[in-house]
């Protein structure tokens, strides 16, 4: 990650999938200093988000802004995000972004954003202790068995494994534009 003012951002181009990715991280103390950089609509949305998600939201919007400038060679500096019927982010028709897909994820004070053409999804999660019932809520019976075998066979942190599995499923559901209208346990 490279420092960039009050927040840290890193972006790269993934040639294989023809998408640009940006990861942003910011400290809660720095959020107030960059709120004025958000669009009016995003400032209103920021006020409606729970305090524990606000920092990640701001980081996601700053990462999206940086990517849209790169993607359009400076043609779009303030992208407008709306949400479709399933809650997926959609960019309002702007210069150079009319046929561009966006996927946004944020957690605590970090964000991951992708712009490109085609179908893809991204997810970023904090690794933290998870209860077994959490795993039973989104893994299929076969996956639960496989997870138990993996933990027994290898020296694997169950929290890292669960978080990785969850993140892959959420990214898939974003790519298909189904969101959590499809139960994650149905995806194997």
JSON list of C-alpha atoms in Angstrom, two decimals:
[
{"chain": "A", "resi": 1, "resn": "UNK", "atom": "CA", "xyz": [0.00, 0.00, 0.00]},
{"chain": "A", "resi": 2, "resn": "UNK", "atom": "CA", "xyz": [1.20, 3.48, -0.81]},
{"chain": "A", "resi": 3, "resn": "UNK", "atom": "CA", "xyz": [0.50, 6.47, 1.46]},
{"chain": "A", "resi": 4, "resn": "UNK", "atom": "CA", "xyz": [-1.72, 9.05, -0.19]},
{"chain": "A", "resi": 5, "resn": "UNK", "atom": "CA", "xyz": [-2.62, 11.97, 2.07]},
{"chain": "A", "resi": 6, "resn": "UNK", "atom": "CA", "xyz": [-4.79, 10.93, 4.99]},
{"chain": "A", "resi": 7, "resn": "UNK", "atom": "CA", "xyz": [-5.42, 7.44, 3.69]},
{"chain": "A", "resi": 8, "resn": "UNK", "atom": "CA", "xyz": [-3.48, 4.66, 2.02]},
{"chain": "A", "resi": 9, "resn": "UNK", "atom": "CA", "xyz": [-4.39, 3.36, -1.42]},
{"chain": "A", "resi": 10, "resn": "UNK", "atom": "CA", "xyz": [-2.91, 0.84, -3.81]},
{"chain": "A", "resi": 11, "resn": "UNK", "atom": "CA", "xyz": [-4.23, 0.08, -7.26]},
{"chain": "A", "resi": 12, "resn": "UNK", "atom": "CA", "xyz": [-3.25, -2.33, -9.98]},
{"chain": "A", "resi": 13, "resn": "UNK", "atom": "CA", "xyz": [-4.45, -3.63, -13.31]},
{"chain": "A", "resi": 14, "resn": "UNK", "atom": "CA", "xyz": [-5.25, -7.33, -13.63]},
{"chain": "A", "resi": 15, "resn": "UNK", "atom": "CA", "xyz": [-4.67, -8.13, -17.30]},
{"chain": "A", "resi": 16, "resn": "UNK", "atom": "CA", "xyz": [-6.12, -11.62, -17.07]},
{"chain": "A", "resi": 17, "resn": "UNK", "atom": "CA", "xyz": [-9.59, -10.34, -16.20]},
{"chain": "A", "resi": 18, "resn": "UNK", "atom": "CA", "xyz": [-9.20, -6.82, -17.58]},
{"chain": "A", "resi": 19, "resn": "UNK", "atom": "CA", "xyz": [-10.13, -5.18, -14.28]},
{"chain": "A", "resi": 20, "resn": "UNK", "atom": "CA", "xyz": [-8.56, -2.53, -12.11]},
{"chain": "A", "resi": 21, "resn": "UNK", "atom": "CA", "xyz": [-8.39, -3.16, -8.38]},
{"chain": "A", "resi": 22, "resn": "UNK", "atom": "CA", "xyz": [-7.86, -0.64, -5.59]},
{"chain": "A", "resi": 23, "resn": "UNK", "atom": "CA", "xyz": [-7.38, -1.36, -1.94]},
{"chain": "A", "resi": 24, "resn": "UNK", "atom": "CA", "xyz": [-7.71, 1.46, 0.56]},
{"chain": "A", "resi": 25, "resn": "UNK", "atom": "CA", "xyz": [-7.09, 1.72, 4.27]},
{"chain": "A", "resi": 26, "resn": "UNK", "atom": "CA", "xyz": [-7.71, 4.65, 6.55]},
{"chain": "A", "resi": 27, "resn": "UNK", "atom": "CA", "xyz": [-7.70, 5.44, 10.23]},
{"chain": "A", "resi": 28, "resn": "UNK", "atom": "CA", "xyz": [-10.96, 6.41, 11.91]},
{"chain": "A", "resi": 29, "resn": "UNK", "atom": "CA", "xyz": [-9.36, 9.66, 13.09]},
{"chain": "A", "resi": 30, "resn": "UNK", "atom": "CA", "xyz": [-8.79, 10.70, 9.45]},
{"chain": "A", "resi": 31, "resn": "UNK", "atom": "CA", "xyz": [-12.36, 10.20, 8.23]},
{"chain": "A", "resi": 32, "resn": "UNK", "atom": "CA", "xyz": [-13.60, 13.70, 9.13]},
{"chain": "A", "resi": 33, "resn": "UNK", "atom": "CA", "xyz": [-10.77, 15.23, 7.09]},
{"chain": "A", "resi": 34, "resn": "UNK", "atom": "CA", "xyz": [-11.85, 13.53, 3.85]},
{"chain": "A", "resi": 35, "resn": "UNK", "atom": "CA", "xyz": [-15.65, 13.60, 4.12]},
{"chain": "A", "resi": 36, "resn": "UNK", "atom": "CA", "xyz": [-15.76, 16.74, 2.00]},
{"chain": "A", "resi": 37, "resn": "UNK", "atom": "CA", "xyz": [-14.17, 14.74, -0.84]},
{"chain": "A", "resi": 38, "resn": "UNK", "atom": "CA", "xyz": [-17.30, 12.55, -1.08]},
{"chain": "A", "resi": 39, "resn": "UNK", "atom": "CA", "xyz": [-20.27, 13.40, -3.27]},
{"chain": "A", "resi": 40, "resn": "UNK", "atom": "CA", "xyz": [-23.31, 14.89, -1.56]},
{"chain": "A", "resi": 41, "resn": "UNK", "atom": "CA", "xyz": [-25.19, 11.60, -1.99]},
{"chain": "A", "resi": 42, "resn": "UNK", "atom": "CA", "xyz": [-22.33, 9.64, -0.41]},
{"chain": "A", "resi": 43, "resn": "UNK", "atom": "CA", "xyz": [-22.11, 12.11, 2.48]},
{"chain": "A", "resi": 44, "resn": "UNK", "atom": "CA", "xyz": [-25.82, 11.53, 3.16]},
{"chain": "A", "resi": 45, "resn": "UNK", "atom": "CA", "xyz": [-25.35, 7.76, 2.93]},
{"chain": "A", "resi": 46, "resn": "UNK", "atom": "CA", "xyz": [-22.36, 8.01, 5.28]},
{"chain": "A", "resi": 47, "resn": "UNK", "atom": "CA", "xyz": [-24.62, 9.58, 7.91]},
{"chain": "A", "resi": 48, "resn": "UNK", "atom": "CA", "xyz": [-27.01, 6.62, 7.71]},
{"chain": "A", "resi": 49, "resn": "UNK", "atom": "CA", "xyz": [-24.36, 3.90, 8.11]},
{"chain": "A", "resi": 50, "resn": "UNK", "atom": "CA", "xyz": [-23.52, 2.40, 11.49]},
{"chain": "A", "resi": 51, "resn": "UNK", "atom": "CA", "xyz": [-20.41, 4.01, 13.00]},
{"chain": "A", "resi": 52, "resn": "UNK", "atom": "CA", "xyz": [-18.39, 0.78, 12.80]},
{"chain": "A", "resi": 53, "resn": "UNK", "atom": "CA", "xyz": [-18.87, 0.68, 8.99]},
{"chain": "A", "resi": 54, "resn": "UNK", "atom": "CA", "xyz": [-18.31, 4.37, 8.22]},
{"chain": "A", "resi": 55, "resn": "UNK", "atom": "CA", "xyz": [-14.53, 4.26, 7.91]},
{"chain": "A", "resi": 56, "resn": "UNK", "atom": "CA", "xyz": [-14.61, 1.38, 5.42]},
{"chain": "A", "resi": 57, "resn": "UNK", "atom": "CA", "xyz": [-17.36, 3.13, 3.43]},
{"chain": "A", "resi": 58, "resn": "UNK", "atom": "CA", "xyz": [-15.26, 6.29, 3.08]},
{"chain": "A", "resi": 59, "resn": "UNK", "atom": "CA", "xyz": [-12.21, 4.22, 2.08]},
{"chain": "A", "resi": 60, "resn": "UNK", "atom": "CA", "xyz": [-14.30, 2.44, -0.58]},
{"chain": "A", "resi": 61, "resn": "UNK", "atom": "CA", "xyz": [-15.49, 5.70, -2.11]},
{"chain": "A", "resi": 62, "resn": "UNK", "atom": "CA", "xyz": [-11.97, 7.16, -2.21]},
{"chain": "A", "resi": 63, "resn": "UNK", "atom": "CA", "xyz": [-10.69, 3.96, -3.85]},
{"chain": "A", "resi": 64, "resn": "UNK", "atom": "CA", "xyz": [-13.55, 4.09, -6.38]},
{"chain": "A", "resi": 65, "resn": "UNK", "atom": "CA", "xyz": [-12.72, 7.71, -7.19]},
{"chain": "A", "resi": 66, "resn": "UNK", "atom": "CA", "xyz": [-9.04, 6.85, -7.75]},
{"chain": "A", "resi": 67, "resn": "UNK", "atom": "CA", "xyz": [-9.97, 3.92, -10.00]},
{"chain": "A", "resi": 68, "resn": "UNK", "atom": "CA", "xyz": [-12.50, 5.86, -12.06]},
{"chain": "A", "resi": 69, "resn": "UNK", "atom": "CA", "xyz": [-9.90, 8.53, -12.81]},
{"chain": "A", "resi": 70, "resn": "UNK", "atom": "CA", "xyz": [-7.45, 5.83, -13.94]},
{"chain": "A", "resi": 71, "resn": "UNK", "atom": "CA", "xyz": [-10.08, 3.89, -15.89]},
{"chain": "A", "resi": 72, "resn": "UNK", "atom": "CA", "xyz": [-11.31, 6.93, -17.83]},
{"chain": "A", "resi": 73, "resn": "UNK", "atom": "CA", "xyz": [-7.92, 8.68, -18.16]},
{"chain": "A", "resi": 74, "resn": "UNK", "atom": "CA", "xyz": [-9.21, 11.52, -16.00]},
{"chain": "A", "resi": 75, "resn": "UNK", "atom": "CA", "xyz": [-12.64, 11.78, -17.64]},
{"chain": "A", "resi": 76, "resn": "UNK", "atom": "CA", "xyz": [-14.59, 10.85, -14.50]},
{"chain": "A", "resi": 77, "resn": "UNK", "atom": "CA", "xyz": [-13.38, 12.19, -11.16]},
{"chain": "A", "resi": 78, "resn": "UNK", "atom": "CA", "xyz": [-16.57, 11.81, -9.14]},
{"chain": "A", "resi": 79, "resn": "UNK", "atom": "CA", "xyz": [-18.41, 8.57, -10.00]},
{"chain": "A", "resi": 80, "resn": "UNK", "atom": "CA", "xyz": [-22.01, 8.26, -8.85]},
{"chain": "A", "resi": 81, "resn": "UNK", "atom": "CA", "xyz": [-23.07, 4.89, -7.42]},
{"chain": "A", "resi": 82, "resn": "UNK", "atom": "CA", "xyz": [-26.63, 3.64, -7.32]},
{"chain": "A", "resi": 83, "resn": "UNK", "atom": "CA", "xyz": [-27.85, 0.16, -6.37]},
{"chain": "A", "resi": 84, "resn": "UNK", "atom": "CA", "xyz": [-29.92, -2.25, -8.45]},
{"chain": "A", "resi": 85, "resn": "UNK", "atom": "CA", "xyz": [-32.89, -4.25, -7.15]},
{"chain": "A", "resi": 86, "resn": "UNK", "atom": "CA", "xyz": [-30.55, -6.84, -5.57]},
{"chain": "A", "resi": 87, "resn": "UNK", "atom": "CA", "xyz": [-28.42, -4.17, -3.89]},
{"chain": "A", "resi": 88, "resn": "UNK", "atom": "CA", "xyz": [-25.48, -4.46, -6.30]},
{"chain": "A", "resi": 89, "resn": "UNK", "atom": "CA", "xyz": [-23.63, -1.21, -7.00]},
{"chain": "A", "resi": 90, "resn": "UNK", "atom": "CA", "xyz": [-24.13, 0.29, -10.43]},
{"chain": "A", "resi": 91, "resn": "UNK", "atom": "CA", "xyz": [-22.30, 3.29, -11.84]},
{"chain": "A", "resi": 92, "resn": "UNK", "atom": "CA", "xyz": [-24.51, 6.04, -13.21]},
{"chain": "A", "resi": 93, "resn": "UNK", "atom": "CA", "xyz": [-23.77, 6.64, -16.91]},
{"chain": "A", "resi": 94, "resn": "UNK", "atom": "CA", "xyz": [-20.72, 8.89, -16.81]},
{"chain": "A", "resi": 95, "resn": "UNK", "atom": "CA", "xyz": [-18.02, 9.70, -19.31]},
{"chain": "A", "resi": 96, "resn": "UNK", "atom": "CA", "xyz": [-16.21, 6.43, -19.99]},
{"chain": "A", "resi": 97, "resn": "UNK", "atom": "CA", "xyz": [-18.10, 4.37, -17.41]},
{"chain": "A", "resi": 98, "resn": "UNK", "atom": "CA", "xyz": [-21.36, 3.47, -19.17]},
{"chain": "A", "resi": 99, "resn": "UNK", "atom": "CA", "xyz": [-20.46, -0.21, -19.73]},
{"chain": "A", "resi": 100, "resn": "UNK", "atom": "CA", "xyz": [-18.26, -0.67, -16.67]},
{"chain": "A", "resi": 101, "resn": "UNK", "atom": "CA", "xyz": [-18.98, -3.11, -13.85]},
{"chain": "A", "resi": 102, "resn": "UNK", "atom": "CA", "xyz": [-18.12, -2.15, -10.28]},
{"chain": "A", "resi": 103, "resn": "UNK", "atom": "CA", "xyz": [-17.73, -4.36, -7.23]},
{"chain": "A", "resi": 104, "resn": "UNK", "atom": "CA", "xyz": [-17.23, -2.80, -3.81]},
{"chain": "A", "resi": 105, "resn": "UNK", "atom": "CA", "xyz": [-16.41, -4.34, -0.45]},
{"chain": "A", "resi": 106, "resn": "UNK", "atom": "CA", "xyz": [-15.44, -2.76, 2.84]},
{"chain": "A", "resi": 107, "resn": "UNK", "atom": "CA", "xyz": [-14.85, -3.89, 6.38]},
{"chain": "A", "resi": 108, "resn": "UNK", "atom": "CA", "xyz": [-13.87, -1.82, 9.41]},
{"chain": "A", "resi": 109, "resn": "UNK", "atom": "CA", "xyz": [-11.33, 0.61, 7.96]},
{"chain": "A", "resi": 110, "resn": "UNK", "atom": "CA", "xyz": [-10.35, -1.17, 4.75]},
{"chain": "A", "resi": 111, "resn": "UNK", "atom": "CA", "xyz": [-11.92, -1.38, 1.31]},
{"chain": "A", "resi": 112, "resn": "UNK", "atom": "CA", "xyz": [-11.47, -3.26, -1.95]},
{"chain": "A", "resi": 113, "resn": "UNK", "atom": "CA", "xyz": [-12.95, -1.93, -5.19]},
{"chain": "A", "resi": 114, "resn": "UNK", "atom": "CA", "xyz": [-12.82, -3.34, -8.72]},
{"chain": "A", "resi": 115, "resn": "UNK", "atom": "CA", "xyz": [-13.78, -1.71, -12.04]},
{"chain": "A", "resi": 116, "resn": "UNK", "atom": "CA", "xyz": [-13.86, -3.52, -15.36]},
{"chain": "A", "resi": 117, "resn": "UNK", "atom": "CA", "xyz": [-15.96, -5.04, -18.06]},
{"chain": "A", "resi": 118, "resn": "UNK", "atom": "CA", "xyz": [-17.69, -8.36, -17.62]},
{"chain": "A", "resi": 119, "resn": "UNK", "atom": "CA", "xyz": [-18.81, -10.24, -14.53]},
{"chain": "A", "resi": 120, "resn": "UNK", "atom": "CA", "xyz": [-16.71, -10.31, -11.38]},
{"chain": "A", "resi": 121, "resn": "UNK", "atom": "CA", "xyz": [-17.04, -9.71, -7.67]},
{"chain": "A", "resi": 122, "resn": "UNK", "atom": "CA", "xyz": [-14.71, -8.82, -4.83]},
{"chain": "A", "resi": 123, "resn": "UNK", "atom": "CA", "xyz": [-14.89, -9.21, -1.07]},
{"chain": "A", "resi": 124, "resn": "UNK", "atom": "CA", "xyz": [-12.66, -8.15, 1.80]},
{"chain": "A", "resi": 125, "resn": "UNK", "atom": "CA", "xyz": [-13.14, -9.41, 5.33]},
{"chain": "A", "resi": 126, "resn": "UNK", "atom": "CA", "xyz": [-11.47, -9.08, 8.71]},
{"chain": "A", "resi": 127, "resn": "UNK", "atom": "CA", "xyz": [-10.28, -12.39, 10.06]},
{"chain": "A", "resi": 128, "resn": "UNK", "atom": "CA", "xyz": [-11.76, -12.84, 13.51]},
{"chain": "A", "resi": 129, "resn": "UNK", "atom": "CA", "xyz": [-12.98, -15.70, 15.69]},
{"chain": "A", "resi": 130, "resn": "UNK", "atom": "CA", "xyz": [-16.14, -17.29, 14.29]},
{"chain": "A", "resi": 131, "resn": "UNK", "atom": "CA", "xyz": [-18.57, -19.55, 16.09]},
{"chain": "A", "resi": 132, "resn": "UNK", "atom": "CA", "xyz": [-19.36, -22.97, 14.66]},
{"chain": "A", "resi": 133, "resn": "UNK", "atom": "CA", "xyz": [-23.00, -21.99, 14.14]},
{"chain": "A", "resi": 134, "resn": "UNK", "atom": "CA", "xyz": [-21.79, -19.23, 11.82]},
{"chain": "A", "resi": 135, "resn": "UNK", "atom": "CA", "xyz": [-20.16, -21.87, 9.61]},
{"chain": "A", "resi": 136, "resn": "UNK", "atom": "CA", "xyz": [-23.30, -24.03, 9.70]},
{"chain": "A", "resi": 137, "resn": "UNK", "atom": "CA", "xyz": [-25.29, -21.01, 8.51]},
{"chain": "A", "resi": 138, "resn": "UNK", "atom": "CA", "xyz": [-23.45, -20.62, 5.19]},
{"chain": "A", "resi": 139, "resn": "UNK", "atom": "CA", "xyz": [-21.61, -23.86, 4.42]},
{"chain": "A", "resi": 140, "resn": "UNK", "atom": "CA", "xyz": [-23.27, -26.91, 2.92]},
{"chain": "A", "resi": 141, "resn": "UNK", "atom": "CA", "xyz": [-23.09, -30.22, 4.82]},
{"chain": "A", "resi": 142, "resn": "UNK", "atom": "CA", "xyz": [-20.40, -31.43, 2.42]},
{"chain": "A", "resi": 143, "resn": "UNK", "atom": "CA", "xyz": [-18.36, -28.27, 2.93]},
{"chain": "A", "resi": 144, "resn": "UNK", "atom": "CA", "xyz": [-18.66, -28.58, 6.72]},
{"chain": "A", "resi": 145, "resn": "UNK", "atom": "CA", "xyz": [-17.30, -32.12, 6.47]},
{"chain": "A", "resi": 146, "resn": "UNK", "atom": "CA", "xyz": [-14.51, -31.00, 4.13]},
{"chain": "A", "resi": 147, "resn": "UNK", "atom": "CA", "xyz": [-13.61, -28.13, 6.47]},
{"chain": "A", "resi": 148, "resn": "UNK", "atom": "CA", "xyz": [-13.37, -30.49, 9.45]},
{"chain": "A", "resi": 149, "resn": "UNK", "atom": "CA", "xyz": [-11.11, -32.80, 7.44]},
{"chain": "A", "resi": 150, "resn": "UNK", "atom": "CA", "xyz": [-8.89, -29.91, 6.36]},
{"chain": "A", "resi": 151, "resn": "UNK", "atom": "CA", "xyz": [-8.50, -28.69, 9.93]},
{"chain": "A", "resi": 152, "resn": "UNK", "atom": "CA", "xyz": [-7.68, -32.21, 11.16]},
{"chain": "A", "resi": 153, "resn": "UNK", "atom": "CA", "xyz": [-5.26, -32.93, 8.27]},
{"chain": "A", "resi": 154, "resn": "UNK", "atom": "CA", "xyz": [-3.39, -29.64, 8.14]},
{"chain": "A", "resi": 155, "resn": "UNK", "atom": "CA", "xyz": [-2.30, -27.00, 10.57]},
{"chain": "A", "resi": 156, "resn": "UNK", "atom": "CA", "xyz": [-5.03, -24.56, 9.46]},
{"chain": "A", "resi": 157, "resn": "UNK", "atom": "CA", "xyz": [-6.48, -21.75, 11.53]},
{"chain": "A", "resi": 158, "resn": "UNK", "atom": "CA", "xyz": [-10.27, -22.38, 11.43]},
{"chain": "A", "resi": 159, "resn": "UNK", "atom": "CA", "xyz": [-11.00, -18.64, 11.49]},
{"chain": "A", "resi": 160, "resn": "UNK", "atom": "CA", "xyz": [-8.80, -18.02, 8.43]},
{"chain": "A", "resi": 161, "resn": "UNK", "atom": "CA", "xyz": [-10.38, -20.96, 6.63]},
{"chain": "A", "resi": 162, "resn": "UNK", "atom": "CA", "xyz": [-13.95, -19.87, 7.43]},
{"chain": "A", "resi": 163, "resn": "UNK", "atom": "CA", "xyz": [-13.29, -16.27, 6.48]},
{"chain": "A", "resi": 164, "resn": "UNK", "atom": "CA", "xyz": [-11.69, -17.30, 3.19]},
{"chain": "A", "resi": 165, "resn": "UNK", "atom": "CA", "xyz": [-14.59, -19.62, 2.35]},
{"chain": "A", "resi": 166, "resn": "UNK", "atom": "CA", "xyz": [-17.15, -16.94, 3.21]},
{"chain": "A", "resi": 167, "resn": "UNK", "atom": "CA", "xyz": [-15.28, -14.30, 1.20]},
{"chain": "A", "resi": 168, "resn": "UNK", "atom": "CA", "xyz": [-15.12, -16.54, -1.89]},
{"chain": "A", "resi": 169, "resn": "UNK", "atom": "CA", "xyz": [-18.86, -17.19, -1.71]},
{"chain": "A", "resi": 170, "resn": "UNK", "atom": "CA", "xyz": [-19.70, -13.52, -1.24]},
{"chain": "A", "resi": 171, "resn": "UNK", "atom": "CA", "xyz": [-17.48, -12.52, -4.18]},
{"chain": "A", "resi": 172, "resn": "UNK", "atom": "CA", "xyz": [-19.21, -15.18, -6.31]},
{"chain": "A", "resi": 173, "resn": "UNK", "atom": "CA", "xyz": [-22.67, -13.88, -5.34]},
{"chain": "A", "resi": 174, "resn": "UNK", "atom": "CA", "xyz": [-21.56, -10.36, -6.24]},
{"chain": "A", "resi": 175, "resn": "UNK", "atom": "CA", "xyz": [-20.28, -11.56, -9.61]},
{"chain": "A", "resi": 176, "resn": "UNK", "atom": "CA", "xyz": [-23.59, -13.26, -10.40]},
{"chain": "A", "resi": 177, "resn": "UNK", "atom": "CA", "xyz": [-25.43, -10.13, -9.14]},
{"chain": "A", "resi": 178, "resn": "UNK", "atom": "CA", "xyz": [-27.57, -12.34, -6.90]},
{"chain": "A", "resi": 179, "resn": "UNK", "atom": "CA", "xyz": [-26.27, -10.97, -3.62]},
{"chain": "A", "resi": 180, "resn": "UNK", "atom": "CA", "xyz": [-27.51, -12.72, -0.52]},
{"chain": "A", "resi": 181, "resn": "UNK", "atom": "CA", "xyz": [-30.86, -13.47, -2.17]},
{"chain": "A", "resi": 182, "resn": "UNK", "atom": "CA", "xyz": [-29.23, -16.83, -2.85]},
{"chain": "A", "resi": 183, "resn": "UNK", "atom": "CA", "xyz": [-28.33, -18.67, 0.33]},
{"chain": "A", "resi": 184, "resn": "UNK", "atom": "CA", "xyz": [-24.53, -19.14, 0.50]},
{"chain": "A", "resi": 185, "resn": "UNK", "atom": "CA", "xyz": [-25.02, -22.78, 1.53]},
{"chain": "A", "resi": 186, "resn": "UNK", "atom": "CA", "xyz": [-26.44, -23.45, -1.95]},
{"chain": "A", "resi": 187, "resn": "UNK", "atom": "CA", "xyz": [-23.11, -22.53, -3.54]},
{"chain": "A", "resi": 188, "resn": "UNK", "atom": "CA", "xyz": [-20.52, -25.28, -3.43]}
]
